[in-house]
Coordinates of N, CA, C and O in Angstrom, one line a residue:
X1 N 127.6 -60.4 -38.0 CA 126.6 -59.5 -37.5 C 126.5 -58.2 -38.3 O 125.4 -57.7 -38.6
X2 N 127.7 -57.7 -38.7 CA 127.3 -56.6 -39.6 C 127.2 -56.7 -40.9 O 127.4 -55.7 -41.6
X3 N 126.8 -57.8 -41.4 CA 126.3 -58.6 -42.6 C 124.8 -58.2 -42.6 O 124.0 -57.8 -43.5
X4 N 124.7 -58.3 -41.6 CA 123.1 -58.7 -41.0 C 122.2 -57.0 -41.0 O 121.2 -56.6 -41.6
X5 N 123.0 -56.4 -40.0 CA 122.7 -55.1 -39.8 C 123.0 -54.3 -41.0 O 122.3 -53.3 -41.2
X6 N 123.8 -54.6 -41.8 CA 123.7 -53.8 -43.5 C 122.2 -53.8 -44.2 O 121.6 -53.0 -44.8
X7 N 121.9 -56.0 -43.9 CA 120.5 -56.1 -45.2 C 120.0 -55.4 -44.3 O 119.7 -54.4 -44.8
X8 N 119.6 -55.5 -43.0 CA 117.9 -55.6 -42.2 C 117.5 -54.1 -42.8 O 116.5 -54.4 -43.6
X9 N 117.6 -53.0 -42.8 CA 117.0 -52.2 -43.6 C 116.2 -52.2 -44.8 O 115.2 -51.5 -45.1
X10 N 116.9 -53.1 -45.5 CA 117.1 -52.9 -47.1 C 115.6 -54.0 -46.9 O 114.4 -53.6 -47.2
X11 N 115.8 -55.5 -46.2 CA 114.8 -55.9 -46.2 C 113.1 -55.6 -45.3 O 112.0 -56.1 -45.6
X12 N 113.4 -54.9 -44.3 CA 112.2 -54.0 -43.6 C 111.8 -53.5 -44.9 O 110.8 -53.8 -45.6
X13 N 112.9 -52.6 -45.1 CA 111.7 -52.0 -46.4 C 110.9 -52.7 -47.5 O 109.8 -52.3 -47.8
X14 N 111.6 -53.9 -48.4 CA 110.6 -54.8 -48.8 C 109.9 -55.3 -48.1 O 109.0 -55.2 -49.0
X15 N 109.2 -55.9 -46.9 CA 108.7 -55.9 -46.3 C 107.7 -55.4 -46.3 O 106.7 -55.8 -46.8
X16 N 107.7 -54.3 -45.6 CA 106.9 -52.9 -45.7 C 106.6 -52.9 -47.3 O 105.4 -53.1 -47.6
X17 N 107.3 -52.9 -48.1 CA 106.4 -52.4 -49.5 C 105.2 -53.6 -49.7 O 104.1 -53.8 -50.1
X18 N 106.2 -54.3 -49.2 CA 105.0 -56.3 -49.9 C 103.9 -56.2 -49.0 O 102.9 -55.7 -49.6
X19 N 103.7 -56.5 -47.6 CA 103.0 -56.4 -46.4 C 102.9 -55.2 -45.6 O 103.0 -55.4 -44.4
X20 N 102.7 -54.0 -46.0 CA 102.6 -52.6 -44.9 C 103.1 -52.7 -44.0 O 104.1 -53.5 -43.9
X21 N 102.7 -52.0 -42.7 CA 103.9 -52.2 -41.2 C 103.6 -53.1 -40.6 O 103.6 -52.9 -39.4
X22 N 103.3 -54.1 -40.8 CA 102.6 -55.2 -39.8 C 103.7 -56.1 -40.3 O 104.5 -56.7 -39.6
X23 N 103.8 -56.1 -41.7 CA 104.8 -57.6 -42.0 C 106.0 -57.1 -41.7 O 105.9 -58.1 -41.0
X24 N 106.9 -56.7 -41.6 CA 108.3 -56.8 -41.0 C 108.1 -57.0 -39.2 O 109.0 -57.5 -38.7
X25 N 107.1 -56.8 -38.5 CA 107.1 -57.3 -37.2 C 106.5 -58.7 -37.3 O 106.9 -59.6 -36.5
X26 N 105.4 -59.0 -38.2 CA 105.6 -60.9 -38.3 C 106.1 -61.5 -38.4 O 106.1 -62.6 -37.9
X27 N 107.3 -61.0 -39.7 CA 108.4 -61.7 -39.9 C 109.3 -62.2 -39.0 O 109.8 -63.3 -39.0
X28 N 109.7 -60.9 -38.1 CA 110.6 -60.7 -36.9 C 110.6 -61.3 -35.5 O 111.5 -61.6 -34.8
X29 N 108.7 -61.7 -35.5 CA 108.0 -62.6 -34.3 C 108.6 -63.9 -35.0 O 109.7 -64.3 -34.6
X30 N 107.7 -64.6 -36.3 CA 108.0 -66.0 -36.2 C 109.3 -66.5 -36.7 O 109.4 -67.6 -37.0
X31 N 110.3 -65.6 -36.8 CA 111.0 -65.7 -37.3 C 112.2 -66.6 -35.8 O 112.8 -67.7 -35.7
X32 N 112.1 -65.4 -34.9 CA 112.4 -65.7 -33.5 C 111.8 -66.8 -32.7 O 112.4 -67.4 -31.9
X33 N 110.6 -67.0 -32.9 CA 109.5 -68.4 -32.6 C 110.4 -69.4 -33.1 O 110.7 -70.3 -32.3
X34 N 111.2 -69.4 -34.9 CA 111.3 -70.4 -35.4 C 113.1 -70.8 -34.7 O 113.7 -71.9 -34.5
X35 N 113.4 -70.1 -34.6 CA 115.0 -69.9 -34.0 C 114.7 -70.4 -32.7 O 115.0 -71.6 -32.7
X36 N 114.2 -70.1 -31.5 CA 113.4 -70.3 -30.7 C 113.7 -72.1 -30.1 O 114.3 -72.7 -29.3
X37 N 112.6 -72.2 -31.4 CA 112.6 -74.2 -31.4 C 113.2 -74.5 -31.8 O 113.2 -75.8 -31.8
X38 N 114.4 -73.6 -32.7 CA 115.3 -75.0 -33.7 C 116.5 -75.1 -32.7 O 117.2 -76.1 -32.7
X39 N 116.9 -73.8 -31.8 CA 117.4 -73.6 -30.8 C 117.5 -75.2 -29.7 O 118.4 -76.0 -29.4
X40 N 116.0 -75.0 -29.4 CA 115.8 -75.4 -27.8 C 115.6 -77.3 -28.7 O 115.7 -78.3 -27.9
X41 N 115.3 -77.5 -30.0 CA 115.5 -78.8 -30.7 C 117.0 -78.9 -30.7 O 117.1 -79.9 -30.0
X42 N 118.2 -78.6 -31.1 CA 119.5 -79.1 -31.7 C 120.5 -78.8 -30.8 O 121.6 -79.2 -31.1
X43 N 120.5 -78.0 -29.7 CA 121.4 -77.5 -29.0 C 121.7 -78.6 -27.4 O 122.8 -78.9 -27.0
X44 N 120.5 -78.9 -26.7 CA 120.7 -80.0 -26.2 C 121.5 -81.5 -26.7 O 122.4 -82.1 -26.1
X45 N 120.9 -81.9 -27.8 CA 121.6 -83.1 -28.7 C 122.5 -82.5 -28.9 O 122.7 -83.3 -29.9
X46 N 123.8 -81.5 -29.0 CA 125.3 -81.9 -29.1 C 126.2 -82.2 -28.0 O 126.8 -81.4 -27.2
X47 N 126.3 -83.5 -27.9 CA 127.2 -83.5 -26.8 C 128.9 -83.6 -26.9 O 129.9 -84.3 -27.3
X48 N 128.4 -82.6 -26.3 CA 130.4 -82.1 -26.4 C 130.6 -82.4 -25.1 O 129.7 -82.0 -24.2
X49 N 131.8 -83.1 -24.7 CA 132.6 -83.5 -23.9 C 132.9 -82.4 -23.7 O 133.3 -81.7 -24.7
X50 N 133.0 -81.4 -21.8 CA 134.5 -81.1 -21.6 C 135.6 -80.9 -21.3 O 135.9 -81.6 -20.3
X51 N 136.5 -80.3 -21.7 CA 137.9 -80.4 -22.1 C 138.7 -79.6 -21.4 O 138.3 -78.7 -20.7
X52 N 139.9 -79.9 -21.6 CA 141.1 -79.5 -20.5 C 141.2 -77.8 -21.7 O 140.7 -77.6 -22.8
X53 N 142.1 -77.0 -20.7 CA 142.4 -75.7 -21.4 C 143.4 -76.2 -22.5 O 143.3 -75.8 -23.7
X54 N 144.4 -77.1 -22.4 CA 145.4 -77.5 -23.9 C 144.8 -78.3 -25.0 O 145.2 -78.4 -26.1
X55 N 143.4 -79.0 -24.5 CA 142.7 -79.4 -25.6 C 141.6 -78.7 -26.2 O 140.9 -79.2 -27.1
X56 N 141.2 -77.0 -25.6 CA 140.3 -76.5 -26.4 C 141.7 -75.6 -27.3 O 141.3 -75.1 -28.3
X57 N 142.9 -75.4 -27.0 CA 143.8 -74.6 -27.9 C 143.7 -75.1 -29.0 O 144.3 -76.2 -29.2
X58 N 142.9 -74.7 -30.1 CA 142.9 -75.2 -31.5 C 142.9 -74.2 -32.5 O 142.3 -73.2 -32.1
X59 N 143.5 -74.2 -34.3 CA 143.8 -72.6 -34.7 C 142.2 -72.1 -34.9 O 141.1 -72.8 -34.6
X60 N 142.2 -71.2 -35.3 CA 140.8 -70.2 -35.4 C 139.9 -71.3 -36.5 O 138.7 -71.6 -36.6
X61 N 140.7 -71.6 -37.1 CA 139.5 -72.2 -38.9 C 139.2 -73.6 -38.2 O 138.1 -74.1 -38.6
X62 N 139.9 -74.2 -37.5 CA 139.4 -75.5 -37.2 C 138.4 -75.3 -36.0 O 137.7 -76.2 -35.6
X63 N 138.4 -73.8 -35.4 CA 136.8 -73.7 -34.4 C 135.8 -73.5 -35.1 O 134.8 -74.3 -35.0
X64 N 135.9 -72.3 -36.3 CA 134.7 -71.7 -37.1 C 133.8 -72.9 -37.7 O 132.6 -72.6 -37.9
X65 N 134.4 -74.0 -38.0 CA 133.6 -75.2 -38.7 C 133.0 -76.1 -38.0 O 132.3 -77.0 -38.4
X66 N 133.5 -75.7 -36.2 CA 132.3 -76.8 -35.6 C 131.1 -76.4 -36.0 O 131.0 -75.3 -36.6
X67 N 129.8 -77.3 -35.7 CA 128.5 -77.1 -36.2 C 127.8 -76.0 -35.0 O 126.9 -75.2 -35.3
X68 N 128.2 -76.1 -34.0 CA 127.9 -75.5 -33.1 C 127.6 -73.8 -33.1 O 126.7 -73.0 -33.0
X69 N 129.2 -73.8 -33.1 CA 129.6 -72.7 -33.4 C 129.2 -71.9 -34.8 O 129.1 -70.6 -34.9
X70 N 128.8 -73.1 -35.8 CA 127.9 -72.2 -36.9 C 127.1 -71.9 -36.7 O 127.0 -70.8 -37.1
X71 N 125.9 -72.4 -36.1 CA 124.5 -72.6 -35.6 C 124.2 -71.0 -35.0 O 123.3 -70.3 -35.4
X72 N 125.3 -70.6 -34.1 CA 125.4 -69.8 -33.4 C 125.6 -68.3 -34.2 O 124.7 -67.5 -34.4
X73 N 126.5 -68.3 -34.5 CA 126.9 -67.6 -35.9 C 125.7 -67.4 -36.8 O 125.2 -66.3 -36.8
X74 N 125.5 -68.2 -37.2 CA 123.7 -67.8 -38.1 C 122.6 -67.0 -37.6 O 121.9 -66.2 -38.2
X75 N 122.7 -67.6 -36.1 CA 121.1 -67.2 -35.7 C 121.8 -65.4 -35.4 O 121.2 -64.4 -35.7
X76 N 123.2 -65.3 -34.7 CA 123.4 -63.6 -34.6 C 123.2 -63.1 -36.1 O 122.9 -61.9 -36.4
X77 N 123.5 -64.1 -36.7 CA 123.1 -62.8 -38.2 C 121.6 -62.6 -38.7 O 121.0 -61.6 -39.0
X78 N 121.2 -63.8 -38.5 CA 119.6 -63.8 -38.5 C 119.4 -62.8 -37.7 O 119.2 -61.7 -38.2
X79 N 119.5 -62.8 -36.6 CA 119.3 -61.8 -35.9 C 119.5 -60.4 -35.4 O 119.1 -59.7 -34.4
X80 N 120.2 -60.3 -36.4 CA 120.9 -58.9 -36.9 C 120.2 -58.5 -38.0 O 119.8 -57.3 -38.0
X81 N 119.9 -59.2 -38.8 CA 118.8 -58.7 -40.0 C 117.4 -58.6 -39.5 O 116.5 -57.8 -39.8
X82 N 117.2 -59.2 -39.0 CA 116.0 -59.2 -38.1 C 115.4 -57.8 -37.4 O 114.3 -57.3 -37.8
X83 N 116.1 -57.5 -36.6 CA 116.0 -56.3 -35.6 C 116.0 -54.9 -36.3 O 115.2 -54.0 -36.1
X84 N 117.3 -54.9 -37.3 CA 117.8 -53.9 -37.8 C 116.6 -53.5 -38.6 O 116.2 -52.4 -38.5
X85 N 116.0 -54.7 -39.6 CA 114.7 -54.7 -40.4 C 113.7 -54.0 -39.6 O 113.3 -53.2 -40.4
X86 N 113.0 -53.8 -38.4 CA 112.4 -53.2 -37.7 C 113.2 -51.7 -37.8 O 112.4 -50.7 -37.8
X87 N 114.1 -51.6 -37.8 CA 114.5 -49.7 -37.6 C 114.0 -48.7 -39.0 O 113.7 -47.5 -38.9
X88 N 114.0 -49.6 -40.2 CA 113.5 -49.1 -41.0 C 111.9 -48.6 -41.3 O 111.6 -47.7 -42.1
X89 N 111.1 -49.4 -40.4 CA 110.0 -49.4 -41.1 C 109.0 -48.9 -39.5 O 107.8 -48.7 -39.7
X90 N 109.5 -48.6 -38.0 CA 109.3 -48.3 -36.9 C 109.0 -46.4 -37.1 O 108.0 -45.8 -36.9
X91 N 109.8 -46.0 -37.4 CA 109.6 -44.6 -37.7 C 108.8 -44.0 -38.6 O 108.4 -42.9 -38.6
X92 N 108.6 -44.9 -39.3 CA 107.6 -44.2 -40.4 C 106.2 -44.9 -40.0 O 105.2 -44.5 -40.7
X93 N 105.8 -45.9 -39.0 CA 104.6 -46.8 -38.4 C 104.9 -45.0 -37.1 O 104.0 -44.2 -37.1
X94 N 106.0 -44.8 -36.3 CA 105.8 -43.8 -35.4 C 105.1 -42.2 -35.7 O 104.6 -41.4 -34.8
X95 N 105.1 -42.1 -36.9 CA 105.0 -41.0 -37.9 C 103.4 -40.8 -38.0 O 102.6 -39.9 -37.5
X96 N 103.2 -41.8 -38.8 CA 101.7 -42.2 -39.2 C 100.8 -41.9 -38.0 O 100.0 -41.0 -37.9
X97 N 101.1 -43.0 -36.9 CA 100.3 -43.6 -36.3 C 99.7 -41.9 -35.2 O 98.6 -41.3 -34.9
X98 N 101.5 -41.6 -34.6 CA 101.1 -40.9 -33.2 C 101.2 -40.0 -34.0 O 100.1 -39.6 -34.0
X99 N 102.2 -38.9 -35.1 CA 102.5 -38.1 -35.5 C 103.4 -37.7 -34.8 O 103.3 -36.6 -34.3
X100 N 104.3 -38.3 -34.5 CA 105.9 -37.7 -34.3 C 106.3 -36.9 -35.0 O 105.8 -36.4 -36.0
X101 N 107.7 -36.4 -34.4 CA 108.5 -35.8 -35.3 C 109.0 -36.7 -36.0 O 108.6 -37.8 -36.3
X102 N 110.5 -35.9 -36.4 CA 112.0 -37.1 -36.9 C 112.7 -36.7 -35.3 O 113.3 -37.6 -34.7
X103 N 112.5 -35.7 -34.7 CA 113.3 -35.8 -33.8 C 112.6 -36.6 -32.8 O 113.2 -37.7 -32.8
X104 N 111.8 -36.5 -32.2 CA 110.8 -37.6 -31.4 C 111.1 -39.2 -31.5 O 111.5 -39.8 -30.5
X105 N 110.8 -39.8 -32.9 CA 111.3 -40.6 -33.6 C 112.7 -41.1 -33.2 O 113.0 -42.1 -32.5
X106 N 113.4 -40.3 -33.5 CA 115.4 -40.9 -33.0 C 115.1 -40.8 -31.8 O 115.6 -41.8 -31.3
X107 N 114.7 -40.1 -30.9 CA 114.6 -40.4 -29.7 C 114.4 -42.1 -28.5 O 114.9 -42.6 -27.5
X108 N 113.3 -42.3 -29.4 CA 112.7 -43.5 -29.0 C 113.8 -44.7 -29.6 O 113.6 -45.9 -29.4

């Protein structure tokens, strides 16, 4: 997650340079649309049995590699870049539009 929340700035603002303030919130919509269905597609079809508490005791590296558990793992960082990408480019769309402050701005 803090993978994620480091780029999302870095990429809002490409974004914003490529597509003005509109494209980091399209990206951010279908991006979540696309997560969404790949979600509500692959997460039903794993069927995991379950299991007694001595058979989920397994070390840490032999959890991180179920597919599941990656799946999961991805979309929080997707989703971490995602959001964060909106913080960059929200204040300066707040600025423009209503004429905020900076203080107004952090507020919201």
């Amino acid at each position: 997650v803090s993978i994620g929340t480091m780029a999302g700035p870095a990429a809002g603002g490409v974004l914003y340079r490529v597509g003005g303030w509109v494209m980091p919130f399209a990206v951010v919509g279908a991006c979540c649309l696309v997560a969404g269905v790949v979600t509500a597609a692959l997460l039903p079809h794993l069927n995991v049995p379950v299991k007694t508490a001595e058979e989920l005791a397994m070390p840490t590296c032999t959890a991180v590699v179920r597919p599941s558990l990656l799946l999961v793992l991805l979309e929080l960082m997707c989703g971490a870049v995602l959001f964060s990408s909106i913080d960059s480019v929200l204040p300066i769309h707040l600025q423009r539009t209503f004429s905020f402050t900076s203080v107004e701005t952090s507020g919201l």
